[in-house]
XYZ file of N, CA and C in Angstrom:
807
model
N 199.057 23.579 209.335
C 199.913 22.399 208.631
C 201.200 22.771 208.262
N 201.063 23.850 206.854
C 202.087 24.510 206.269
C 202.983 24.973 207.491
N 202.664 25.618 208.573
C 203.074 26.633 209.484
C 204.084 25.814 210.459
N 203.478 24.540 210.492
C 204.168 23.466 211.456
C 205.354 22.910 210.388
N 204.881 22.639 209.093
C 206.108 22.032 208.613
C 207.154 22.823 208.180
N 206.851 24.325 208.332
C 208.082 25.239 208.018
C 208.677 25.317 209.233
N 208.249 25.255 210.595
C 209.177 25.088 211.784
C 209.655 23.915 211.788
N 209.293 22.523 211.552
C 210.049 21.372 211.272
C 211.373 21.710 210.522
N 211.127 22.132 209.339
C 212.088 22.051 208.319
C 213.039 23.053 208.957
N 212.576 24.280 209.687
C 213.955 24.929 210.100
C 214.567 24.531 211.122
N 214.003 23.846 212.019
C 214.664 22.884 213.157
C 215.625 22.030 212.316
N 215.243 21.211 211.450
C 215.987 20.205 210.970
C 217.173 20.958 210.340
N 217.086 22.118 209.862
C 217.991 22.610 208.743
C 219.228 23.355 209.964
N 218.750 23.486 211.227
C 219.690 24.404 212.189
C 220.445 23.160 212.803
N 219.760 21.866 213.025
C 220.404 21.049 213.346
C 221.478 20.353 212.300
N 221.038 20.167 211.120
C 221.732 19.677 210.261
C 223.097 20.955 209.818
N 223.038 22.033 209.879
C 223.976 23.101 210.197
C 225.013 22.623 211.263
N 224.433 22.477 212.156
C 225.567 22.438 213.183
C 226.343 21.133 213.099
N 225.786 20.186 212.577
C 226.343 18.706 212.153
C 227.244 19.194 211.102
N 227.010 19.825 209.874
C 228.040 19.537 208.730
C 228.785 20.723 208.946
N 228.738 21.430 210.251
C 230.023 22.245 210.665
C 231.027 21.666 211.089
N 230.869 20.277 211.494
C 231.992 19.694 212.220
C 232.735 18.713 211.191
N 232.271 18.969 210.139
C 233.132 18.323 208.668
C 233.688 19.280 207.986
N 234.658 19.167 207.143
C 235.305 19.927 206.124
C 234.666 20.364 205.042
N 234.666 21.486 204.812
C 234.306 22.193 203.732
C 235.112 22.596 202.138
N 236.315 22.319 202.593
C 237.338 22.510 201.576
C 237.083 21.900 200.303
N 237.049 22.461 198.962
C 236.671 22.201 198.026
C 237.559 21.156 197.828
N 237.069 19.944 196.803
C 237.862 19.008 196.093
C 237.374 19.084 194.619
N 238.353 18.840 193.835
C 238.059 18.949 192.296
C 238.309 17.464 191.736
N 237.257 16.935 191.519
C 237.496 15.458 191.161
C 238.166 15.329 189.714
N 239.221 14.585 190.295
C 240.006 14.020 188.824
C 240.791 12.690 189.269
N 241.455 12.318 188.294
C 242.303 11.239 188.501
C 243.270 10.858 187.151
N 244.166 9.894 187.121
C 244.973 9.680 185.970
C 243.986 9.080 185.266
N 243.877 9.029 183.783
C 243.398 8.532 182.676
C 243.548 7.217 182.762
N 242.611 6.215 182.349
C 242.780 4.810 182.084
C 243.511 4.498 180.611
N 244.194 3.661 180.756
C 244.610 3.159 179.378
C 244.755 1.572 179.296
N 244.882 1.027 178.162
C 244.884 -0.612 178.199
C 243.886 -1.360 178.784
N 242.609 -0.467 179.317
C 241.570 -1.146 180.003
C 242.000 -1.246 181.585
N 242.542 -0.465 181.953
C 242.892 -0.776 183.402
C 242.281 0.476 184.414
N 241.306 -0.389 185.239
C 240.347 0.622 185.668
C 241.397 1.821 186.713
N 240.490 2.797 186.803
C 241.303 4.114 187.310
C 241.389 3.997 188.553
N 242.065 4.766 189.295
C 242.402 4.553 190.780
C 242.548 6.224 191.295
N 241.454 6.946 192.469
C 241.434 7.781 192.690
C 242.563 8.108 193.855
N 242.977 7.035 194.313
C 243.619 6.841 195.539
C 242.978 6.594 196.851
N 243.477 6.238 197.856
C 243.049 5.776 199.072
C 242.298 6.670 199.840
N 242.543 7.750 199.735
C 241.944 8.998 200.575
C 240.899 9.405 200.138
N 240.430 9.521 198.650
C 239.377 9.470 198.123
C 238.225 8.476 198.349
N 238.757 7.287 197.728
C 238.383 6.237 197.977
C 237.783 5.919 199.242
N 238.375 6.177 200.470
C 237.787 6.083 201.952
C 236.702 7.103 201.967
N 236.973 8.135 201.622
C 235.921 9.735 201.874
C 234.770 9.276 200.790
N 234.651 8.850 199.892
C 233.486 8.780 199.124
C 232.782 7.214 199.843
N 233.583 6.260 200.010
C 232.854 4.648 200.890
C 232.047 5.412 202.236
N 232.719 6.385 202.839
C 231.988 6.912 204.069
C 230.751 7.372 203.696
N 230.405 8.076 202.387
C 229.154 8.648 202.532
C 228.376 7.874 201.238
N 228.847 6.871 200.994
C 228.096 5.817 200.013
C 228.214 6.438 198.551
N 229.025 7.212 198.186
C 229.396 7.652 196.883
C 230.315 6.977 195.851
N 230.233 7.044 194.849
C 231.180 6.256 194.010
C 231.591 6.640 192.649
N 232.661 6.135 191.772
C 232.699 6.624 190.640
C 233.293 5.657 189.764
N 233.314 4.290 190.010
C 233.219 3.399 188.958
C 232.661 2.020 189.715
N 232.549 1.095 188.932
C 231.731 -0.356 189.442
C 232.893 -1.470 189.485
N 232.430 -2.452 189.685
C 233.297 -3.436 189.674
C 234.425 -3.967 188.808
N 235.838 -3.314 189.217
C 236.872 -3.540 188.114
C 237.089 -4.844 187.665
N 236.355 -6.000 187.917
C 236.570 -7.165 187.889
C 235.428 -7.755 186.718
N 234.603 -6.995 186.642
C 233.379 -7.093 185.667
C 233.100 -6.070 184.423
N 232.992 -6.659 183.178
C 233.302 -5.620 181.965
C 231.671 -5.206 181.737
N 231.396 -4.318 183.050
C 230.216 -3.647 182.683
C 230.322 -2.304 182.771
N 229.513 -1.353 182.079
C 229.831 -0.037 181.885
C 228.216 0.749 182.055
N 228.687 1.958 183.067
C 227.568 2.756 183.376
C 227.610 4.082 182.578
N 226.684 4.088 181.985
C 226.623 5.206 180.811
C 225.871 6.381 181.252
N 226.475 7.468 181.632
C 225.685 8.554 182.242
C 225.974 10.134 181.207
N 225.221 10.961 181.355
C 225.047 12.110 180.643
C 224.722 13.306 181.312
N 225.533 14.409 181.259
C 225.335 15.546 182.000
C 224.566 16.426 181.021
N 223.299 17.067 181.352
C 222.756 18.077 180.891
C 222.301 19.218 181.515
N 223.011 20.189 181.239
C 223.042 21.444 181.548
C 221.878 22.510 180.689
N 222.307 22.216 179.125
C 221.084 22.730 178.592
C 221.074 21.843 177.474
N 220.022 22.050 176.711
C 219.591 21.301 175.493
C 220.170 22.133 174.054
N 221.061 21.185 173.383
C 221.713 21.789 172.017
C 221.464 21.025 170.898
N 219.991 20.326 170.941
C 219.775 19.779 169.770
C 219.864 18.106 169.626
N 220.638 17.503 170.475
C 221.222 16.414 170.355
C 220.684 15.273 171.028
N 219.767 15.526 172.270
C 219.542 14.550 172.894
C 218.455 13.686 172.507
N 217.556 14.007 171.483
C 217.112 13.132 171.210
C 217.285 11.875 170.226
N 218.565 12.430 169.651
C 219.031 11.449 168.842
C 219.882 10.537 169.879
N 220.354 10.914 170.981
C 221.234 10.043 171.871
C 219.985 9.071 172.549
N 218.561 9.645 172.437
C 217.819 8.827 173.404
C 217.145 7.315 172.012
N 217.294 8.266 170.924
C 216.827 6.978 169.885
C 218.106 5.879 169.942
N 219.312 6.029 170.015
C 220.476 5.391 169.865
C 220.260 4.369 171.116
N 220.121 4.900 172.293
C 219.940 4.043 173.656
C 218.490 2.992 173.214
N 217.771 3.572 172.797
C 216.282 2.899 172.691
C 216.775 1.610 171.518
N 217.491 2.139 170.273
C 217.659 0.747 169.575
C 218.542 0.007 170.011
N 219.387 0.373 170.815
C 220.546 -0.618 171.428
C 220.463 -1.287 172.669
N 218.883 -1.042 173.420
C 218.669 -1.273 174.524
C 219.651 -1.186 175.540
N 219.878 0.220 175.577
C 221.167 0.544 176.886
C 220.407 1.128 177.749
N 220.364 1.354 178.958
C 219.885 2.244 179.935
C 221.162 3.381 180.422
N 220.734 4.371 180.779
C 221.561 5.293 180.962
C 220.706 6.364 182.157
N 221.585 7.216 182.774
C 221.556 8.182 183.435
C 221.642 9.561 183.148
N 220.584 10.306 183.027
C 220.802 11.766 182.786
C 220.828 12.908 184.009
N 221.787 13.416 184.375
C 221.917 14.557 185.145
C 221.518 15.913 184.782
N 220.515 16.231 185.179
C 219.664 17.574 184.590
C 219.845 18.934 185.656
N 219.872 19.874 184.817
C 219.733 21.303 185.890
C 218.554 21.657 185.871
N 218.328 22.839 186.482
C 217.031 23.667 186.305
C 216.565 24.056 185.110
N 217.806 24.759 184.616
C 217.607 25.140 183.093
C 217.018 24.001 181.881
N 217.791 22.889 182.525
C 217.421 22.032 181.284
C 215.982 21.611 181.339
N 215.588 21.220 182.678
C 214.105 21.089 183.313
C 213.116 22.044 182.529
N 213.432 23.106 182.553
C 212.507 24.613 182.246
C 212.556 24.420 180.936
N 213.598 24.227 180.062
C 213.599 24.387 178.570
C 213.372 22.921 177.798
N 213.568 21.901 178.153
C 213.656 20.732 177.615
C 212.762 19.649 178.263
N 211.445 19.960 178.567
C 210.741 19.137 179.837
C 210.224 17.975 179.149
N 209.924 18.266 177.580
C 209.370 16.860 176.559
C 210.715 15.754 177.012
N 211.465 16.338 176.748
C 213.112 15.241 176.774
C 213.307 14.584 178.072
N 212.772 15.522 179.075
C 213.082 14.738 180.630
C 212.039 13.726 180.395
N 210.598 13.866 180.343
C 209.775 13.026 180.403
C 210.326 11.790 179.426
N 210.590 12.065 178.252
C 211.168 10.989 177.700
C 212.122 9.698 178.318
N 212.848 10.522 178.818
C 213.903 10.076 179.700
C 213.541 9.032 180.521
N 212.334 9.311 181.394
C 211.659 8.718 182.396
C 210.995 7.747 181.670
N 210.263 8.226 180.722
C 209.236 6.973 180.115
C 209.663 5.911 179.422
N 211.194 5.930 178.716
C 211.776 5.187 178.430
C 212.686 4.326 179.317
N 212.531 4.525 180.529
C 213.335 3.755 181.511
C 214.847 4.251 181.947
N 215.125 5.309 181.553
C 216.405 5.970 182.019
C 216.159 6.698 183.735
N 217.349 6.693 184.207
C 217.289 7.585 185.548
C 217.507 8.840 185.062
N 216.727 9.893 185.718
C 216.846 11.327 185.804
C 217.525 11.632 187.022
N 218.906 12.046 186.960
C 219.632 12.486 188.250
C 219.623 13.909 188.438
N 219.950 14.401 189.691
C 220.330 15.830 189.887
C 221.305 16.452 189.603
N 221.439 17.542 189.141
C 222.889 18.391 188.816
C 222.952 19.618 188.944
N 221.593 19.999 190.177
C 221.295 21.355 190.727
C 220.741 22.170 190.005
N 220.193 23.152 190.634
C 219.045 24.205 189.614
C 219.773 24.841 188.892
N 220.972 25.642 189.478
C 221.586 26.755 189.031
C 223.024 26.510 188.599
N 223.331 25.132 189.118
C 224.774 24.573 188.826
C 225.993 25.437 189.404
N 225.747 25.789 190.753
C 226.601 26.516 191.567
C 227.856 25.354 192.073
N 229.018 25.880 192.509
C 230.211 25.467 193.190
C 229.210 25.260 194.618
N 228.754 24.105 194.871
C 228.037 23.449 195.794
C 228.587 23.987 197.292
N 230.196 23.970 197.181
C 230.808 24.403 198.484
C 230.550 25.465 198.732
N 230.000 26.571 198.178
C 230.305 28.076 198.576
C 228.837 28.312 199.055
N 227.974 27.196 198.506
C 226.505 27.967 198.967
C 225.972 27.320 200.575
N 224.970 28.185 201.082
C 224.836 27.768 202.499
C 223.851 26.649 202.536
N 223.770 25.991 203.733
C 223.003 24.791 203.688
C 221.478 24.944 203.149
N 220.958 25.838 203.382
C 219.426 26.126 202.934
C 219.574 26.128 201.287
N 220.455 26.789 200.700
C 220.602 26.830 199.389
C 221.020 25.532 198.908
N 221.815 24.750 199.309
C 221.901 23.501 198.966
C 220.935 22.738 198.922
N 219.867 22.989 200.013
C 218.847 22.083 199.994
C 217.850 22.484 198.934
N 217.793 24.042 198.914
C 217.040 24.459 197.606
C 217.246 23.986 196.043
N 218.451 24.161 195.792
C 218.986 23.717 194.918
C 218.769 22.237 194.070
N 218.847 21.363 195.180
C 218.442 20.019 194.816
C 216.827 19.667 194.651
N 216.456 20.594 195.957
C 214.812 19.978 195.787
C 214.070 20.658 194.912
N 214.552 21.856 194.411
C 213.755 22.423 193.040
C 213.903 21.718 191.893
N 214.937 21.144 191.839
C 215.097 20.157 190.459
C 214.404 18.526 190.824
N 214.354 18.103 192.196
C 213.576 17.217 192.109
C 212.122 17.162 192.081
N 211.229 18.451 192.864
C 209.947 18.713 192.356
C 209.533 19.056 191.147
N 210.426 19.643 190.237
C 210.080 20.038 188.801
C 210.193 18.397 187.956
N 211.213 17.777 188.347
C 211.147 16.468 187.721
C 209.991 15.849 187.989
N 209.445 15.751 189.276
C 208.135 14.953 189.753
C 207.030 15.545 189.105
N 206.962 16.747 188.880
C 205.862 17.428 188.421
C 205.746 16.836 186.769
N 206.837 16.512 185.977
C 206.888 16.386 184.368
C 206.778 14.879 184.688
N 207.234 13.956 185.422
C 207.582 12.554 185.054
C 206.633 11.776 186.182
N 206.371 12.424 187.174
C 205.633 11.615 188.082
C 206.628 10.945 189.049
N 207.625 11.133 188.639
C 208.602 10.078 189.468
C 209.149 10.736 190.792
N 208.801 10.469 191.793
C 208.678 11.173 193.243
C 209.991 11.695 193.597
N 210.736 10.115 193.557
C 212.213 10.259 194.515
C 213.228 10.432 193.476
N 214.225 11.113 193.626
C 215.671 11.270 193.155
C 216.495 10.774 193.935
N 217.238 9.917 193.337
C 218.427 9.192 194.190
C 219.710 9.638 193.892
N 220.118 10.211 192.551
C 221.417 10.209 192.233
C 221.773 11.772 192.063
N 223.151 12.293 192.542
C 223.465 13.362 192.434
C 224.919 13.601 191.701
N 225.083 14.490 190.795
C 226.157 14.861 190.401
C 226.493 16.280 190.454
N 227.887 16.770 191.281
C 228.071 17.819 191.861
C 228.531 18.564 190.595
N 227.792 20.191 190.392
C 228.179 20.746 189.283
C 229.391 20.951 189.417
N 230.288 21.036 188.195
C 231.799 21.023 188.026
C 232.422 20.238 188.576
N 231.996 19.204 189.090
C 232.927 18.275 189.894
C 233.238 18.549 190.914
N 232.993 19.613 191.349
C 233.670 20.314 192.921
C 232.534 19.923 194.083
N 233.251 19.098 194.989
C 232.447 18.805 196.247
C 233.559 19.027 197.470
N 233.203 18.447 198.585
C 233.701 18.477 199.723
C 232.922 17.686 200.808
N 233.607 17.242 201.887
C 232.811 16.469 202.539
C 231.633 16.848 203.250
N 231.503 18.132 203.478
C 230.186 18.743 203.904
C 229.359 18.243 203.015
N 229.615 18.434 201.655
C 228.519 18.576 200.696
C 228.237 16.817 200.339
N 229.126 16.342 200.796
C 228.846 14.787 200.749
C 227.825 14.388 201.677
N 227.999 14.898 202.728
C 226.858 14.725 203.955
C 225.782 15.293 203.641
N 225.697 16.356 203.260
C 224.639 17.208 202.810
C 223.677 16.246 202.108
N 224.221 15.967 200.903
C 223.390 15.040 199.935
C 222.943 13.739 200.552
N 223.940 13.164 201.294
C 223.451 11.768 201.819
C 222.202 12.178 203.003
N 222.200 13.177 203.697
C 221.121 13.461 204.561
C 219.856 13.717 204.165
N 219.852 14.460 202.757
C 218.613 14.346 201.633
C 218.197 13.248 200.818
N 219.236 12.015 201.269
C 218.875 10.772 200.627
C 219.384 10.652 199.214
N 220.138 11.388 198.956
C 221.087 11.340 197.363
C 222.337 10.331 197.634
N 222.730 9.958 196.632
C 223.925 8.915 196.408
C 224.626 10.307 195.072
N 226.094 10.462 195.710
C 226.967 10.926 194.794
C 227.325 9.970 193.754
N 227.296 10.405 192.113
C 227.869 9.577 191.480
C 228.821 10.489 190.591
N 230.506 9.902 190.583
C 231.028 10.776 189.953
C 231.458 10.013 188.684
N 232.742 9.907 188.379
C 232.807 9.000 187.077
C 234.507 8.799 186.752
N 234.515 7.618 186.003
C 235.919 7.378 185.982
C 236.546 7.183 184.436
N 235.329 7.920 183.527
C 236.119 8.324 182.363
C 235.285 9.265 181.527
N 236.073 10.202 181.272
C 235.592 11.558 180.768
C 236.483 12.145 179.769
N 236.309 13.340 179.013
C 237.070 13.973 178.250
C 236.697 15.514 177.816
N 237.427 16.356 177.365
C 236.818 17.700 176.918
C 235.679 17.458 175.879
N 234.204 17.623 176.096
C 233.469 17.119 175.405
C 232.236 18.222 175.221
N 232.448 19.431 176.157
C 231.232 20.248 176.584
C 231.346 21.532 175.690
N 232.590 21.796 174.773
C 232.285 23.048 174.022
C 231.764 22.940 172.674
N 230.489 23.377 172.543
C 229.671 23.153 171.387
C 230.273 23.663 170.116
N 230.880 24.750 170.320
C 231.468 25.465 169.391
C 233.058 24.855 168.674
N 233.225 23.730 169.582
C 234.511 23.167 169.339
C 234.605 21.832 169.011
N 233.522 21.342 168.211
C 233.287 19.996 167.722
C 234.571 19.550 166.644
N 234.959 18.312 166.931
C 236.047 17.757 166.196
C 235.814 16.460 165.277
N 234.562 16.177 165.034
C 234.114 15.150 164.437
C 233.706 13.855 165.240
N 232.970 12.843 165.125
C 232.586 11.615 165.504
C 233.833 10.994 166.101
N 234.884 10.866 165.186
C 235.825 10.406 165.803
C 236.914 10.387 167.208
N 236.513 11.764 167.204
C 237.399 12.258 168.437
C 236.777 11.805 169.582
N 234.984 11.631 169.616
C 234.682 11.108 170.670
C 234.679 9.362 170.991
N 234.426 8.888 169.885
C 235.134 7.816 169.729
C 236.526 7.159 170.386
N 237.259 7.926 169.651
C 238.542 7.501 170.325
C 238.690 7.943 171.742
N 238.197 8.928 172.467
C 238.506 8.915 173.692
C 238.018 8.137 174.527
N 236.651 7.436 174.207
C 236.031 6.588 174.855
C 237.034 5.325 174.565
N 236.681 4.837 173.669
C 237.715 3.296 173.292
C 239.282 3.382 173.856
N 239.985 4.694 174.134
C 241.028 4.177 174.657
C 241.081 4.528 176.158
N 240.026 4.890 176.747
C 239.978 5.160 178.188
C 239.108 3.811 178.929
N 238.405 3.164 178.139
C 237.551 1.959 178.442
C 238.165 1.261 179.397
N 237.340 0.967 180.241
C 237.777 -0.195 181.409
C 236.666 -0.773 181.936
N 236.631 -2.165 182.799
C 235.621 -2.963 183.238
C 235.160 -1.930 184.817
N 234.068 -1.950 185.054
C 233.535 -0.911 186.035
C 233.384 0.653 185.653
N 233.579 0.793 184.138
C 233.813 2.335 184.113
C 232.157 2.851 184.065
N 232.306 3.937 184.896
C 231.148 5.248 184.822
C 231.248 6.475 183.498
N 230.878 6.020 182.705
C 231.150 6.973 181.464
C 230.018 8.077 181.743
N 231.313 9.415 181.527
C 230.670 10.707 181.499
C 230.495 11.394 180.277
N 229.462 11.610 179.495
C 229.320 12.181 178.009
C 228.385 13.557 178.291
N 228.661 14.622 177.677
C 227.554 15.535 177.848
C 226.787 15.768 176.235
N 225.573 16.044 176.248
C 224.569 15.879 175.448
C 224.881 17.324 174.517
N 225.499 18.241 174.733
C 225.681 19.286 174.115
C 226.353 19.032 172.745
N 227.115 17.781 172.762
C 228.246 17.517 171.940
C 227.733 16.703 170.561
N 227.806 17.213 169.568
C 227.566 16.885 168.557
C 228.194 15.375 167.786
N 229.674 15.599 168.584
C 230.532 14.358 168.422
C 229.781 13.139 169.139
N 229.498 13.489 170.268
C 228.894 12.260 170.833
C 227.687 11.794 170.487
N 226.834 12.402 169.944
C 225.306 11.910 169.288
C 226.070 11.343 167.896
N 226.751 11.770 167.371
C 227.288 11.042 166.079
C 227.931 9.448 166.748
N 228.806 9.691 167.755
C 229.664 8.533 167.626
C 229.029 7.584 168.689
N 227.865 7.657 169.330
C 227.159 6.924 170.414
C 226.899 5.414 169.686
N 226.397 5.278 168.862
C 226.079 3.875 168.520
C 226.967 3.365 167.851
N 228.232 3.889 167.485
C 229.426 2.769 167.077
C 229.961 2.503 168.428
N 229.994 3.519 169.304
C 230.865 3.140 170.669
C 230.040 1.890 171.058
N 228.803 2.014 171.387
C 228.131 0.904 172.286
C 228.188 -0.430 171.226
N 227.915 -0.012 169.889
C 228.287 -1.579 169.355
C 229.531 -2.040 169.595
N 230.785 -1.230 169.312
C 232.098 -1.858 169.252
C 232.362 -2.155 170.858
N 231.780 -1.567 171.906
C 232.236 -2.066 173.248
C 231.451 -3.343 173.360
N 229.951 -3.690 172.972
C 229.416 -5.077 172.927
C 230.525 -5.832 172.395
N 231.093 -5.619 171.355
C 231.607 -6.817 170.309
C 233.197 -7.004 171.052
N 233.231 -6.202 172.343
C 234.657 -6.340 173.036
C 234.251 -7.116 174.219
N 232.924 -7.318 174.561
C 232.427 -8.213 175.761
C 232.027 -7.352 176.917
N 231.710 -6.299 176.599
C 231.161 -5.204 177.562
C 229.826 -4.911 177.564
N 228.786 -4.990 178.835
C 227.450 -4.886 178.723
C 227.155 -3.469 179.475
N 226.292 -3.015 179.437
C 225.750 -1.616 179.790
C 224.365 -1.976 181.114
N 224.650 -1.234 181.882
C 224.190 -1.489 183.186
C 223.449 -0.411 183.547
N 222.227 -0.379 184.384
C 221.729 0.716 185.316
C 222.397 1.179 186.481
N 222.791 2.525 186.914
C 223.539 2.728 188.137
C 222.312 1.932 189.441
N 221.175 1.905 189.262
C 220.501 1.099 190.247
C 220.953 -0.270 190.267
N 221.264 -1.026 189.222
C 221.716 -2.430 189.514
C 223.196 -2.377 190.301
N 223.682 -1.593 190.004
C 225.067 -1.399 190.768
C 224.841 -1.026 192.333
N 224.159 -0.022 192.630
C 223.856 0.382 194.360
C 223.031 -0.593 194.745
N 222.120 -1.383 194.120
C 221.482 -2.613 194.591
C 222.516 -3.691 194.799
N 223.594 -3.951 194.030
C 224.153 -4.952 194.192
C 225.465 -4.770 195.216
N 225.685 -3.759 195.581
C 226.399 -3.044 197.088
C 225.522 -3.010 198.148
N 224.374 -2.812 197.970
C 223.491 -2.805 199.355
C 223.292 -4.479 199.542
N 223.519 -5.355 198.811
C 223.307 -6.814 198.896
C 224.358 -7.348 199.819
N 225.680 -6.230 199.678
C 226.890 -6.823 200.104
C 226.852 -6.354 201.939
N 226.012 -5.633 201.946
C 225.886 -5.247 203.490
C 225.372 -6.278 204.467
N 226.374 -6.045 205.516
C 226.000 -7.285 206.750
C 224.171 -7.321 207.268
N 223.805 -6.115 207.033
C 222.438 -5.624 207.333
C 221.298 -6.500 206.504
N 221.513 -6.535 205.255
C 221.230 -7.251 204.115
C 221.033 -8.772 204.161
N 222.137 -9.011 204.737
C 221.924 -10.724 204.569
C 221.516 -10.863 205.878
N 221.502 -10.243 206.957
C 220.452 -10.702 207.865
C 219.180 -10.605 207.987
N 218.911 -9.536 207.374
C 217.829 -9.499 206.902
C 216.983 -10.814 205.880
N 217.781 -10.870 204.787
C 217.474 -11.953 203.870
C 217.303 -13.410 204.655
N 218.348 -13.968 205.622
C 217.990 -15.048 206.813
C 216.979 -15.020 207.602
N 216.761 -13.954 207.907
C 215.513 -13.754 208.328
C 213.926 -13.774 207.886
N 214.048 -13.744 206.581
C 212.825 -13.804 205.941
C 212.060 -15.342 205.904
C-alpha cells in the first residue's frame, strides 16, 4: 500500500509540475499604500484579480466594521501566552500562522491555540521564499507543518496559508490551492518583528489605530512585547469605535455563500 501511495504521489507531483510550469513564478512582494482615516486599502486591480483567481484575500468587506486578527509565529519569545490570555478575556478569535520551529519549540502553545478555538495556519516549515523551492519541497514545507499540527492538536485539516516573507507568485498560489490552502495576506501591518528594537506599547497601539479600517486583516508578530502589552487596549478601543472581531472562517464561509453553486445547492435542498 505504501509503495502504491508513493507511486500515486509521484504521478500527481509530475502532473502538478507540468501544470504549474504554465504559470508565472515571478516573485511578488506583498505591499500596498497604508490606510489612513479608516479608508480600506487597495492593492490594485492586477493584484485583486490575481488573488481572486486563486481564492486568496487580504481584506474583508470594506463596508463592514469587522476585523480579522492574525499573528505570525516564527519562534516563541515569551509573549504568546499573554496574547492568548487577552484574546480569551475579550472573547476575540484569531489565526496564528506557525513555522516548523514554532511547532517544535512551543507545542504547548500550539495546542492551547487550538483548544481555545483559534485557527492554526501554515507559515511553512523552514520559512523559505517559496518561489525559489521545487514543487516537491513546496509540498513538504506545508505538509510537515500540517502533520505536526495534527499530531499535537488533533486537527487534521489546515486551511489557511501565509507565505513566508510575504513573497509569492502565481505558481505558488496555484500550488497552495491544489493542496487545499487559501492564501491569507493582510491589509494592516507595521514593523514589529525586531525583538531587540521595542519602542513601548504606545508604538504598537498608534500604528494599529492610525491604519485601522473596515474589513482589516490585521497582522501582528507575537515576538513583540509592544504588541502583547498593547493588545488589550487595542481591542477594547476598537470595540468602542464600533468594530467587531471575527474568525477567518466566518469570512471564507460568507464568500462561499456568494458562489452561484452554493445558491443552486441551497435551492435544491
